[in-house]
Tab-separated table of C-alpha atoms in Angstrom:
chain	number	residue	atom	x	y	z
A	1	MET	CA	-53.214	221.435	33.547
A	2	THR	CA	-51.057	223.137	30.928
A	3	SER	CA	-52.737	226.269	29.572
A	4	ILE	CA	-52.273	227.084	25.887
A	5	VAL	CA	-52.966	230.007	23.573
A	6	PHE	CA	-53.274	228.876	19.961
A	7	MET	CA	-52.489	231.132	16.996
A	8	GLY	CA	-53.379	230.203	13.424
A	9	THR	CA	-55.479	231.300	10.471
A	10	PRO	CA	-56.050	229.054	7.382
A	11	ASP	CA	-57.425	225.555	6.807
A	12	PHE	CA	-53.977	224.139	7.544
A	13	SER	CA	-54.277	225.302	11.166
A	14	ALA	CA	-57.834	224.292	12.049
A	15	PRO	CA	-57.227	220.523	12.539
A	16	ILE	CA	-54.302	221.338	14.827
A	17	LEU	CA	-56.557	223.450	17.045
A	18	GLU	CA	-59.173	220.696	16.980
A	19	MET	CA	-56.568	218.202	18.222
A	20	LEU	CA	-55.619	220.427	21.169
A	21	VAL	CA	-59.252	220.607	22.247
A	22	GLU	CA	-59.897	216.886	21.741
A	23	GLU	CA	-56.793	215.983	23.752
A	24	GLY	CA	-58.111	217.994	26.674
A	25	TYR	CA	-55.588	220.802	26.745
A	26	ASN	CA	-56.729	224.014	28.427
A	27	VAL	CA	-56.970	226.352	25.422
A	28	LEU	CA	-57.382	229.795	26.972
A	29	ALA	CA	-57.872	231.714	23.727
A	30	VAL	CA	-57.324	231.580	19.978
A	31	VAL	CA	-55.578	234.370	18.065
A	32	THR	CA	-56.259	234.622	14.343
A	33	GLN	CA	-56.340	237.174	11.537
A	34	PRO	CA	-59.330	239.518	11.124
A	35	ASP	CA	-62.293	238.525	8.931
A	36	ARG	CA	-61.588	239.403	5.286
A	37	PRO	CA	-63.743	240.075	2.192
A	38	VAL	CA	-63.823	236.984	-0.039
A	39	GLY	CA	-64.958	236.425	-3.630
A	40	ARG	CA	-66.325	238.763	-6.247
A	41	LYS	CA	-69.070	239.927	-3.917
A	42	LYS	CA	-66.516	240.661	-1.175
A	43	VAL	CA	-68.430	238.798	1.510
A	44	LEU	CA	-66.807	239.329	4.915
A	45	THR	CA	-65.623	235.838	5.875
A	46	PRO	CA	-64.049	234.536	9.100
A	47	PRO	CA	-60.801	232.545	8.840
A	48	PRO	CA	-61.156	228.761	9.279
A	49	VAL	CA	-59.456	228.844	12.689
A	50	LYS	CA	-62.037	231.306	13.992
A	51	VAL	CA	-64.834	229.007	12.826
A	52	GLU	CA	-63.198	226.080	14.611
A	53	ALA	CA	-62.612	228.119	17.777
A	54	LEU	CA	-66.219	229.318	17.976
A	55	ARG	CA	-67.418	225.743	17.449
A	56	HIS	CA	-65.719	224.903	20.737
A	57	GLY	CA	-66.803	228.084	22.518
A	58	LEU	CA	-63.258	229.473	22.769
A	59	GLU	CA	-62.342	233.131	23.156
A	60	VAL	CA	-61.191	234.587	19.816
A	61	LEU	CA	-58.781	237.511	19.393
A	62	GLN	CA	-58.330	239.057	15.935
A	63	PRO	CA	-55.691	241.798	15.926
A	64	GLU	CA	-54.828	243.531	12.679
A	65	LYS	CA	-51.352	243.752	14.198
A	66	LEU	CA	-50.568	241.977	17.457
A	67	SER	CA	-47.729	244.220	18.615
A	68	GLY	CA	-49.002	247.059	20.801
A	69	SER	CA	-52.633	245.949	20.542
A	70	LEU	CA	-55.347	245.373	23.107
A	71	GLU	CA	-55.156	241.702	22.132
A	72	GLU	CA	-51.509	241.654	23.189
A	73	GLN	CA	-52.551	243.054	26.582
A	74	ARG	CA	-55.152	240.294	26.825
A	75	LEU	CA	-52.456	237.652	26.308
A	76	VAL	CA	-50.497	239.148	29.189
A	77	GLU	CA	-53.617	238.881	31.340
A	78	LEU	CA	-54.131	235.226	30.378
A	79	GLN	CA	-50.561	234.198	31.282
A	80	PRO	CA	-50.500	230.969	29.189
A	81	ASP	CA	-47.970	228.257	29.932
A	82	LEU	CA	-47.391	227.697	26.204
A	83	ILE	CA	-48.179	229.429	22.922
A	84	VAL	CA	-48.652	227.218	19.853
A	85	THR	CA	-48.717	228.764	16.375
A	86	ALA	CA	-49.474	227.234	12.987
A	87	ALA	CA	-49.639	229.480	9.908
A	88	PHE	CA	-50.762	232.471	11.950
A	89	GLY	CA	-49.521	235.019	9.413
A	90	GLN	CA	-47.895	237.568	11.740
A	91	LEU	CA	-44.554	237.809	13.477
A	92	LEU	CA	-44.866	237.710	17.261
A	93	PRO	CA	-43.464	240.656	19.215
A	94	GLU	CA	-40.665	239.922	21.665
A	95	SER	CA	-42.966	240.626	24.599
A	96	VAL	CA	-45.219	237.734	23.510
A	97	LEU	CA	-42.306	235.400	22.710
A	98	GLU	CA	-41.089	235.840	26.290
A	99	LEU	CA	-44.527	235.491	27.903
A	100	PRO	CA	-45.142	231.717	28.378
A	101	LYS	CA	-42.890	229.737	30.718
A	102	LEU	CA	-42.750	226.796	28.274
A	103	GLY	CA	-42.027	229.079	25.340
A	104	CYS	CA	-43.655	229.647	21.977
A	105	ILE	CA	-43.590	226.796	19.468
A	106	ASN	CA	-44.495	226.763	15.799
A	107	VAL	CA	-45.821	224.016	13.509
A	108	HIS	CA	-44.014	224.839	10.257
A	109	ALA	CA	-44.755	223.102	6.943
A	110	SER	CA	-41.218	222.255	5.847
A	111	LEU	CA	-38.161	220.361	7.008
A	112	LEU	CA	-36.267	223.285	8.480
A	113	PRO	CA	-33.812	224.817	7.850
A	114	ALA	CA	-35.184	224.376	4.316
A	115	TYR	CA	-37.966	226.747	3.233
A	116	ARG	CA	-38.200	229.297	5.986
A	117	GLY	CA	-40.991	231.779	5.283
A	118	GLY	CA	-44.643	232.095	4.370
A	119	ALA	CA	-44.997	229.797	1.326
A	120	PRO	CA	-43.045	226.601	2.055
A	121	ILE	CA	-45.651	224.257	0.569
A	122	HIS	CA	-46.036	226.184	-2.679
A	123	GLN	CA	-42.279	226.441	-3.082
A	124	ALA	CA	-41.562	222.767	-2.434
A	125	VAL	CA	-43.983	221.737	-5.210
A	126	MET	CA	-42.782	224.439	-7.602
A	127	ASP	CA	-39.188	223.346	-7.032
A	128	GLY	CA	-40.071	219.759	-7.953
A	129	GLN	CA	-39.098	218.317	-4.576
A	130	SER	CA	-39.797	214.624	-3.949
A	131	HIS	CA	-40.511	215.183	-0.260
A	132	THR	CA	-41.078	217.852	2.363
A	133	GLY	CA	-42.420	217.633	5.897
A	134	VAL	CA	-43.352	219.367	9.125
A	135	THR	CA	-41.109	220.846	11.797
A	136	ILE	CA	-42.058	221.756	15.351
A	137	MET	CA	-39.653	224.396	16.561
A	138	TYR	CA	-39.161	227.004	19.236
A	139	MET	CA	-39.924	230.519	18.065
A	140	VAL	CA	-37.333	233.281	18.236
A	141	LYS	CA	-37.310	236.848	16.981
A	142	LYS	CA	-35.717	235.784	13.659
A	143	LEU	CA	-38.173	234.192	11.204
A	144	ASP	CA	-38.381	230.378	11.496
A	145	ALA	CA	-34.865	230.247	12.969
A	146	GLY	CA	-35.487	228.631	16.365
A	147	ASP	CA	-34.277	225.267	17.652
A	148	ILE	CA	-35.912	222.183	16.134
A	149	ILE	CA	-37.928	220.003	18.525
A	150	SER	CA	-39.269	217.316	16.156
A	151	GLN	CA	-39.798	216.637	12.450
A	152	VAL	CA	-41.679	214.267	10.171
A	153	GLU	CA	-41.110	213.701	6.444
A	154	VAL	CA	-43.963	213.642	3.896
A	155	ALA	CA	-43.588	212.465	0.282
A	156	ILE	CA	-44.672	214.714	-2.590
A	157	GLU	CA	-46.384	212.605	-5.250
A	158	ASP	CA	-46.643	213.522	-8.926
A	159	THR	CA	-50.407	213.841	-8.453
A	160	ASP	CA	-50.051	216.336	-5.603
A	161	THR	CA	-51.004	219.974	-5.949
A	162	THR	CA	-50.298	222.510	-3.245
A	163	GLY	CA	-53.894	222.077	-2.068
A	164	ILE	CA	-53.518	218.303	-1.692
A	165	LEU	CA	-50.170	218.719	0.047
A	166	PHE	CA	-51.649	221.310	2.445
A	167	ASP	CA	-54.077	218.658	3.662
A	168	LYS	CA	-51.346	216.010	3.986
A	169	LEU	CA	-49.071	218.333	5.935
A	170	SER	CA	-51.888	219.584	8.168
A	171	LEU	CA	-52.614	215.993	9.194
A	172	ALA	CA	-48.905	215.277	9.668
A	173	GLY	CA	-48.514	218.444	11.750
A	174	LYS	CA	-51.495	217.594	13.921
A	175	ASN	CA	-50.167	214.116	14.652
A	176	LEU	CA	-46.603	215.307	15.203
A	177	LEU	CA	-47.720	217.985	17.664
A	178	LYS	CA	-49.902	215.465	19.488
A	179	ASP	CA	-46.881	213.189	19.949
A	180	THR	CA	-44.470	216.018	20.801
A	181	LEU	CA	-46.446	218.106	23.304
A	182	PRO	CA	-46.062	215.729	26.284
A	183	PHE	CA	-42.265	215.972	25.987
A	184	ILE	CA	-42.395	219.777	25.774
A	185	ILE	CA	-44.613	219.956	28.835
A	186	ASP	CA	-42.410	217.687	30.976
A	187	GLY	CA	-39.201	219.278	29.679
A	188	THR	CA	-37.713	216.172	28.061
A	189	ASN	CA	-37.961	217.299	24.415
A	190	LYS	CA	-34.969	217.671	22.106
A	191	ARG	CA	-33.588	221.089	21.054
A	192	VAL	CA	-31.488	220.974	17.885
A	193	PRO	CA	-30.068	224.278	16.575
A	194	GLN	CA	-30.617	224.844	12.869
A	195	ASP	CA	-27.629	224.630	10.537
A	196	GLU	CA	-27.492	228.139	9.060
A	197	SER	CA	-25.439	226.896	6.099
A	198	LEU	CA	-28.467	224.869	4.927
A	199	VAL	CA	-31.072	227.645	5.139
A	200	THR	CA	-33.344	228.279	2.142
A	201	TYR	CA	-36.354	230.582	1.922
A	202	ALA	CA	-39.916	230.359	0.644
A	203	ARG	CA	-41.247	233.878	0.714
A	204	ASN	CA	-44.876	234.710	-0.067
A	205	ILE	CA	-45.736	234.082	-3.714
A	206	SER	CA	-45.211	237.121	-5.937
A	207	ARG	CA	-47.179	238.013	-9.043
A	208	GLU	CA	-44.090	237.358	-11.137
A	209	GLN	CA	-43.914	233.764	-9.864
A	210	GLU	CA	-47.468	233.200	-11.100
A	211	ARG	CA	-46.628	234.047	-14.728
A	212	MET	CA	-45.711	231.104	-16.966
A	213	ASP	CA	-42.574	231.524	-19.065
A	214	TRP	CA	-42.867	229.159	-22.018
A	215	THR	CA	-39.101	229.180	-22.564
A	216	ASN	CA	-38.867	227.087	-19.380
A	217	THR	CA	-38.875	223.286	-19.514
A	218	SER	CA	-42.093	221.279	-19.516
A	219	THR	CA	-41.210	219.971	-16.044
A	220	THR	CA	-40.659	223.466	-14.631
A	221	LEU	CA	-44.008	224.651	-16.012
A	222	TRP	CA	-45.826	221.521	-14.802
A	223	ASN	CA	-44.447	222.034	-11.301
A	224	GLN	CA	-45.481	225.688	-11.442
A	225	VAL	CA	-49.064	224.769	-12.334
A	226	ARG	CA	-49.233	222.159	-9.542
A	227	GLY	CA	-47.568	224.470	-7.051
A	228	LEU	CA	-50.021	227.332	-7.637
A	229	ASN	CA	-53.180	225.179	-7.519
A	230	PRO	CA	-55.653	225.944	-5.930
A	231	TRP	CA	-54.319	229.445	-5.234
A	232	PRO	CA	-53.272	231.847	-6.605
A	233	GLY	CA	-53.057	230.012	-9.955
A	234	ALA	CA	-50.455	230.023	-12.729
A	235	TYR	CA	-51.278	232.292	-15.657
A	236	THR	CA	-50.164	232.999	-19.187
A	237	THR	CA	-51.230	235.559	-21.797
A	238	PHE	CA	-53.025	235.028	-25.107
A	239	GLU	CA	-53.683	237.998	-27.390
A	240	GLY	CA	-53.272	240.384	-24.472
A	241	GLN	CA	-55.646	238.525	-22.132
A	242	ASN	CA	-54.583	236.624	-19.012
A	243	VAL	CA	-55.430	232.923	-18.993
A	244	LYS	CA	-55.096	230.755	-15.879
A	245	VAL	CA	-53.871	227.171	-16.141
A	246	TRP	CA	-55.091	224.856	-13.382
A	247	ARG	CA	-54.186	221.330	-14.484
A	248	ALA	CA	-51.582	220.079	-16.944
A	249	LYS	CA	-49.185	217.243	-17.721
A	250	ARG	CA	-45.848	216.918	-19.464
A	251	VAL	CA	-45.748	215.641	-23.044
A	252	LYS	CA	-42.602	213.953	-24.360
A	253	GLY	CA	-41.360	214.168	-27.914
A	254	LYS	CA	-39.474	216.935	-29.707
A	255	THR	CA	-41.028	219.322	-32.228
A	256	GLY	CA	-39.724	222.269	-34.177
A	257	ALA	CA	-42.295	224.707	-32.794
A	258	LYS	CA	-41.419	227.837	-30.833
A	259	PRO	CA	-41.988	228.094	-27.050
A	260	GLY	CA	-45.608	229.071	-26.314
A	261	GLU	CA	-46.892	227.866	-29.703
A	262	ILE	CA	-50.111	225.833	-29.846
A	263	ILE	CA	-49.207	222.479	-31.399
A	264	ARG	CA	-52.468	220.584	-30.783
A	265	ASN	CA	-56.020	221.774	-30.161
A	266	ASP	CA	-58.346	218.835	-30.779
A	267	LYS	CA	-58.591	216.113	-28.109
A	268	GLU	CA	-55.808	217.768	-26.152
A	269	PHE	CA	-54.643	221.355	-25.823
A	270	VAL	CA	-50.878	221.227	-26.099
A	271	ILE	CA	-48.350	224.070	-25.890
A	272	GLN	CA	-44.689	223.960	-26.901
A	273	THR	CA	-42.160	224.506	-24.087
A	274	GLY	CA	-38.573	225.673	-24.047
A	275	ASP	CA	-36.924	222.247	-23.909
A	276	GLY	CA	-38.473	221.179	-27.217
A	277	GLU	CA	-41.143	219.166	-25.439
A	278	ALA	CA	-44.642	220.333	-24.476
A	279	LEU	CA	-47.304	220.859	-21.832
A	280	ALA	CA	-50.821	219.469	-22.249
A	281	ILE	CA	-53.428	221.585	-20.458
A	282	TYR	CA	-56.495	219.868	-18.952
A	283	GLU	CA	-58.175	222.638	-16.979
A	284	ILE	CA	-58.026	226.265	-18.053
A	285	GLN	CA	-59.696	229.575	-17.248
A	286	PRO	CA	-59.757	232.200	-20.000
A	287	ALA	CA	-60.249	235.816	-18.972
A	288	GLY	CA	-63.810	236.480	-17.809
A	289	LYS	CA	-64.748	232.776	-17.840
A	290	LYS	CA	-65.138	230.062	-15.216
A	291	LYS	CA	-62.713	227.154	-14.960
A	292	LEU	CA	-63.211	224.827	-17.932
A	293	SER	CA	-62.234	221.221	-18.574
A	294	ILE	CA	-60.315	220.792	-21.779
A	295	ASP	CA	-63.415	219.280	-23.479
A	296	GLU	CA	-65.536	222.296	-22.516
A	297	PHE	CA	-62.779	224.653	-23.575
A	298	LEU	CA	-62.196	223.108	-26.993
A	299	ARG	CA	-65.946	222.966	-27.736
A	300	GLY	CA	-66.293	226.656	-26.878
A	301	VAL	CA	-63.885	229.561	-26.731
A	302	GLY	CA	-60.915	227.224	-27.276
A	303	SER	CA	-61.855	226.812	-30.914
A	304	THR	CA	-60.448	230.310	-31.509
A	305	TYR	CA	-57.033	229.261	-30.153
A	306	THR	CA	-55.687	228.125	-33.520
A	307	LEU	CA	-52.666	225.951	-34.318
A	308	GLY	CA	-49.504	228.002	-34.540
A	309	ALA	CA	-50.842	230.838	-32.369
A	310	ARG	CA	-48.636	231.602	-29.384
A	311	PHE	CA	-48.991	232.223	-25.684
A	312	GLU	CA	-46.737	234.909	-24.254
């Protein structure tokens, strides 16, 4: 029976691990990131993959850094036939890449060579793409640059946020890996080199990418809000205070207002954008407050956000 070490960390990865167990693969161990403090109270919380692994009684390894660690030595002891990764969050050292006889494969949430890097789902939504997908690929020392084994396309709907798309792509990745693994194990899978001329990158989201620039178009800002929901959130500034915007929609129709100016604050909360159109906000989080629906906002603190005032 083929022995596998699985590496992954967030919610995206947990269903993929669950599939490996349900399909009867011999999962020797699971490698994931260390427990981290979460929330305002900084409660030490295990990653979702650890929770899933312990539910099945699997050995869990949590190196802060895999290279040169005791956990790396443990992998050498286990001698897996195959290593499967999905959003693990660390680069694998060359010694690990060369360890399994069937290689190391990765379940990556984009249609490579597009969107190599750590935030492919966020970036696809923020860029206004109509579709993305999942790629299963061999891992090499260079980030997300290995030969493509299989791919599946997934549509991005107007109603999708990054959170919704994470779930769609996790399911697609689980099913694609399930279908692909038998071919990898018997050596009949495809290997298609990536076209380097088509490479794009989706690096981890920076603080600057979270800030809303009201001189942008309504579509750009709408995609930004969707792409940063549910984490880390798009934000703007009002009277020196950061305000997060969680849900919005585009509003057609030209006005003479300046970008960032409040042009409606009764049944809707509408802000002028740089293309002469506007963005209607439906869920907002002023500094020091919880997330508020637009009704809650306008009945409370939103009443101080007067017509003609501007977001920066």
